Coordinates of C-alpha atoms in Angstrom, one line a residue:
X450 CA 29.4 6.1 -10.0
X451 CA 26.6 7.5 -12.1
X452 CA 28.4 10.2 -14.1
X453 CA 27.7 8.6 -17.4
X454 CA 24.1 7.4 -16.6
X455 CA 21.7 10.4 -16.9
X456 CA 18.6 8.2 -16.4
X457 CA 20.0 6.9 -13.1
X458 CA 20.9 10.4 -12.0
X459 CA 17.3 11.5 -12.8
X460 CA 15.9 8.6 -10.7
X461 CA 18.2 9.5 -7.8
X462 CA 17.0 13.1 -7.8
X463 CA 13.4 11.9 -8.0
X464 CA 14.1 9.5 -5.2
X465 CA 15.5 12.3 -3.0
X466 CA 12.4 14.4 -3.7
X467 CA 9.9 11.6 -3.2
X468 CA 9.1 12.5 0.4
X469 CA 8.4 16.1 -0.7
X470 CA 6.0 14.8 -3.4
X471 CA 4.2 12.6 -0.8
X472 CA 4.1 15.5 1.5
X473 CA 2.5 17.8 -1.1
X474 CA -0.1 15.1 -2.0
X475 CA -1.9 15.8 1.3
X476 CA -1.7 19.6 1.0
X477 CA -5.2 20.5 -0.2
X478 CA -4.6 23.9 -1.8
X479 CA -1.6 22.6 -3.8
X480 CA -2.6 19.2 -4.9
X481 CA -6.3 18.3 -4.4
X482 CA -7.9 21.7 -5.2
X483 CA -5.5 22.3 -8.1
X484 CA -6.1 18.8 -9.7
X485 CA -9.8 18.4 -9.0
X486 CA -10.7 22.0 -10.0
X487 CA -7.9 23.3 -12.1
X488 CA -8.0 27.0 -13.0
X489 CA -8.5 27.6 -16.8
X490 CA -8.7 31.3 -17.4
X491 CA -11.6 32.7 -15.5
X492 CA -13.2 29.2 -15.1
X493 CA -12.3 26.0 -13.3
X494 CA -12.1 22.7 -15.1
X495 CA -12.6 19.4 -13.2
X496 CA -9.8 17.1 -14.3
X497 CA -10.8 14.2 -12.1
X498 CA -13.3 13.2 -9.4
X499 CA -12.5 13.1 -5.7
X500 CA -12.5 9.3 -5.6
X501 CA -10.2 9.2 -8.7
X502 CA -7.8 11.5 -7.0
X503 CA -7.7 9.3 -3.9
X504 CA -6.9 6.3 -6.0
X505 CA -4.2 8.1 -8.0
X506 CA -2.7 9.3 -4.7
X507 CA -2.4 5.8 -3.5
X508 CA -0.7 4.6 -6.7
X509 CA 1.7 7.6 -6.6
X510 CA 2.8 6.8 -3.1
X511 CA 3.3 3.1 -3.8
X512 CA 5.2 4.0 -7.0
X513 CA 7.6 6.3 -5.1
X514 CA 8.1 3.6 -2.4
X515 CA 9.0 1.2 -5.2
X516 CA 11.4 3.8 -6.7
X517 CA 13.1 4.2 -3.3
X518 CA 13.6 0.4 -3.0
X519 CA 15.0 0.3 -6.5
X520 CA 17.6 2.9 -5.7
X521 CA 18.7 1.2 -2.5
X522 CA 21.9 -0.3 -4.0
X523 CA 23.2 3.0 -5.2
X524 CA 22.7 4.7 -1.9
X525 CA 24.4 1.9 0.1
X526 CA 27.2 1.8 -2.4
X527 CA 27.7 5.6 -2.0
X528 CA 27.9 5.1 1.7
X529 CA 30.5 2.3 1.3
X530 CA 32.6 4.6 -1.0
X531 CA 33.1 6.8 2.1
X532 CA 35.8 4.4 3.3
X533 CA 37.9 4.9 0.1
X534 CA 37.5 8.7 0.4
X535 CA 38.6 8.6 4.0
X536 CA 41.6 6.5 3.2
X537 CA 42.6 9.0 0.5
X538 CA 42.2 11.9 2.8
X539 CA 44.3 10.2 5.5
X540 CA 47.0 9.6 2.9
X541 CA 47.2 13.4 2.2
X542 CA 47.7 14.2 5.9
X543 CA 51.2 14.9 7.2
X544 CA 52.9 12.3 9.4
X545 CA 52.9 8.6 9.5
X546 CA 49.6 6.7 9.6
X547 CA 49.6 3.1 10.9
X548 CA 47.6 0.3 9.2
X549 CA 45.6 -0.1 12.4
X550 CA 44.2 3.4 12.1
X551 CA 43.3 2.7 8.5
X552 CA 41.6 -0.6 9.3
X553 CA 39.6 1.1 12.1
X554 CA 38.4 3.7 9.7
X555 CA 37.4 1.3 7.1
X556 CA 35.8 -1.2 9.5
X557 CA 33.8 1.6 11.1
X558 CA 32.1 2.2 7.7
X559 CA 31.2 -1.5 7.2
X560 CA 30.0 -2.0 10.8
X561 CA 27.5 0.8 10.4
X562 CA 26.2 -0.5 7.1
X563 CA 23.3 -2.2 8.8
X564 CA 22.4 1.0 10.7
X565 CA 22.4 2.9 7.4
X566 CA 20.2 0.3 5.8
X567 CA 17.6 0.5 8.5
X568 CA 17.7 4.3 8.4
X569 CA 17.2 4.2 4.7
X570 CA 14.6 1.4 4.4
X571 CA 12.7 2.1 7.7
X572 CA 10.7 5.1 6.5
X573 CA 9.9 3.4 3.2
X574 CA 8.5 0.4 4.9
X575 CA 6.4 2.5 7.3
X576 CA 5.0 4.7 4.5
X577 CA 4.3 1.6 2.4
X578 CA 2.4 -0.2 5.2
X579 CA 0.5 3.0 6.3
X580 CA -0.6 3.5 2.7
X581 CA -1.9 -0.1 2.5
X582 CA -3.7 0.3 5.8
X583 CA -5.2 3.5 4.5
X584 CA -6.5 1.7 1.4
X585 CA -7.9 -1.3 3.3
X586 CA -9.3 0.2 6.4
X587 CA -10.4 3.4 4.7
X588 CA -12.2 1.4 2.1
X589 CA -10.5 3.0 -0.9
X590 CA -10.4 1.4 -4.3
X591 CA -7.4 0.7 -6.6
X592 CA -9.5 1.9 -9.5
X593 CA -9.2 -1.4 -11.4
X594 CA -12.7 -2.8 -10.6
X595 CA -15.5 -1.9 -8.3
X596 CA -15.4 -3.6 -4.9
X597 CA -18.6 -5.1 -3.6
X598 CA -19.7 -3.8 -0.2
X599 CA -18.7 -5.9 2.8
X600 CA -21.6 -7.7 4.4
X601 CA -21.3 -8.5 8.1
X602 CA -22.8 -11.8 9.2
X603 CA -25.8 -11.4 11.4
X604 CA -25.9 -13.1 14.8
X605 CA -29.2 -14.4 16.1
X606 CA -29.5 -13.2 19.7
X607 CA -33.2 -12.8 19.9
X608 CA -34.9 -13.6 23.2
X609 CA -36.8 -16.6 21.6
X610 CA -33.5 -18.2 20.6
X611 CA -32.1 -17.7 24.1
X612 CA -35.2 -19.2 25.7
X613 CA -35.2 -22.3 23.4
X614 CA -31.5 -23.0 24.1
X615 CA -30.4 -25.0 27.1
X616 CA -29.3 -23.1 30.2
X617 CA -25.5 -23.5 29.7
X618 CA -25.8 -22.7 26.0
X619 CA -28.1 -19.7 26.8
X620 CA -25.4 -18.3 29.0
X621 CA -22.8 -18.6 26.2
X622 CA -25.2 -16.9 23.8
X623 CA -25.8 -14.0 26.3
X624 CA -22.1 -13.5 26.7
X625 CA -21.6 -13.7 22.9
X626 CA -24.4 -11.1 22.4
X627 CA -22.8 -8.8 24.9
X628 CA -19.4 -9.1 23.2
X629 CA -21.0 -8.4 19.8
X630 CA -22.8 -5.4 21.2
X631 CA -19.5 -4.0 22.5
X632 CA -17.8 -4.7 19.2
X633 CA -20.7 -3.0 17.4
X634 CA -20.3 0.1 19.5
X635 CA -16.6 0.2 18.7
X636 CA -17.4 -0.3 15.0
X637 CA -19.5 2.8 15.2
X638 CA -16.4 4.7 16.4
X639 CA -13.7 3.2 14.2
X640 CA -15.4 3.9 10.9
X641 CA -13.7 4.1 7.5
X642 CA -13.8 7.9 7.8
X643 CA -11.9 7.7 11.1
X644 CA -9.2 5.4 9.5
X645 CA -8.9 7.7 6.5
X646 CA -8.1 10.6 8.7
X647 CA -5.8 8.6 11.0
X648 CA -3.6 6.9 8.3
X649 CA -3.6 9.9 6.0
X650 CA -2.1 12.0 8.8
X651 CA 0.3 9.1 9.7
X652 CA 1.5 8.9 6.0
X653 CA 1.9 12.7 5.8
X654 CA 3.7 12.8 9.2
X655 CA 6.1 10.1 8.1
X656 CA 6.9 11.9 4.9
X657 CA 7.4 15.2 6.8
X658 CA 9.8 13.5 9.2
X659 CA 11.7 12.0 6.3
X660 CA 12.0 15.5 4.6
X661 CA 13.4 17.0 7.8
X662 CA 16.0 14.2 8.3
X663 CA 17.0 14.5 4.6
X664 CA 17.6 18.2 5.0
X665 CA 19.7 17.7 8.1
X666 CA 21.7 15.0 6.4
X667 CA 22.2 17.2 3.4
X668 CA 23.4 20.1 5.6
X669 CA 25.7 17.8 7.5
X670 CA 27.4 16.3 4.4
X671 CA 27.7 19.6 2.5
X672 CA 29.0 21.8 5.4
X673 CA 29.9 20.1 8.6
X674 CA 31.6 17.0 7.1
X675 CA 33.5 19.0 4.6
X676 CA 34.9 21.3 7.3

């Protein structure tokens, strides 16, 4: 299907290795330390700052997700081509083969197309959303323009304001102040640093699971299915 398209073959190989690239982006000795402080002889040269590296890492992950979405048609078409290969293999077997057996074989491929699509697109969507959550909740920047700091609105819950308010409204304000105090305590726990660690690990873990499943699938198609 892509024998005469070297660019498409290169993109397919890059697509297959994209989870490995995402996995290595969070390995500190391989990616961060090497890029930020690259060895140059006996000295170390700083190629980019830590914030620039975090921004570049976000763009690389999103670019690899876009590449995987771009290659969806080729992977699904390769799966559908299995029906033709199975029919050719059944034609080489000895004995008579009924049309019902051939139809069952072909229909089985088309019935599992939705499962294969979810299996292919599921990890991409999860990694894409975890990367966006890492950017938003971790307060990273896209590197295009500086983002102004977020200012939280202050709530007036002083005792004077509670005394001047009517009794029923004062109860509402007391309840609101208690809720705001509880949310403020949670805000001190769920800081941007916490979200950076959480969603960085989630993105890395999703890429690691995808690498393992790809290796199992490669082993199955190369050895078990051929036998």
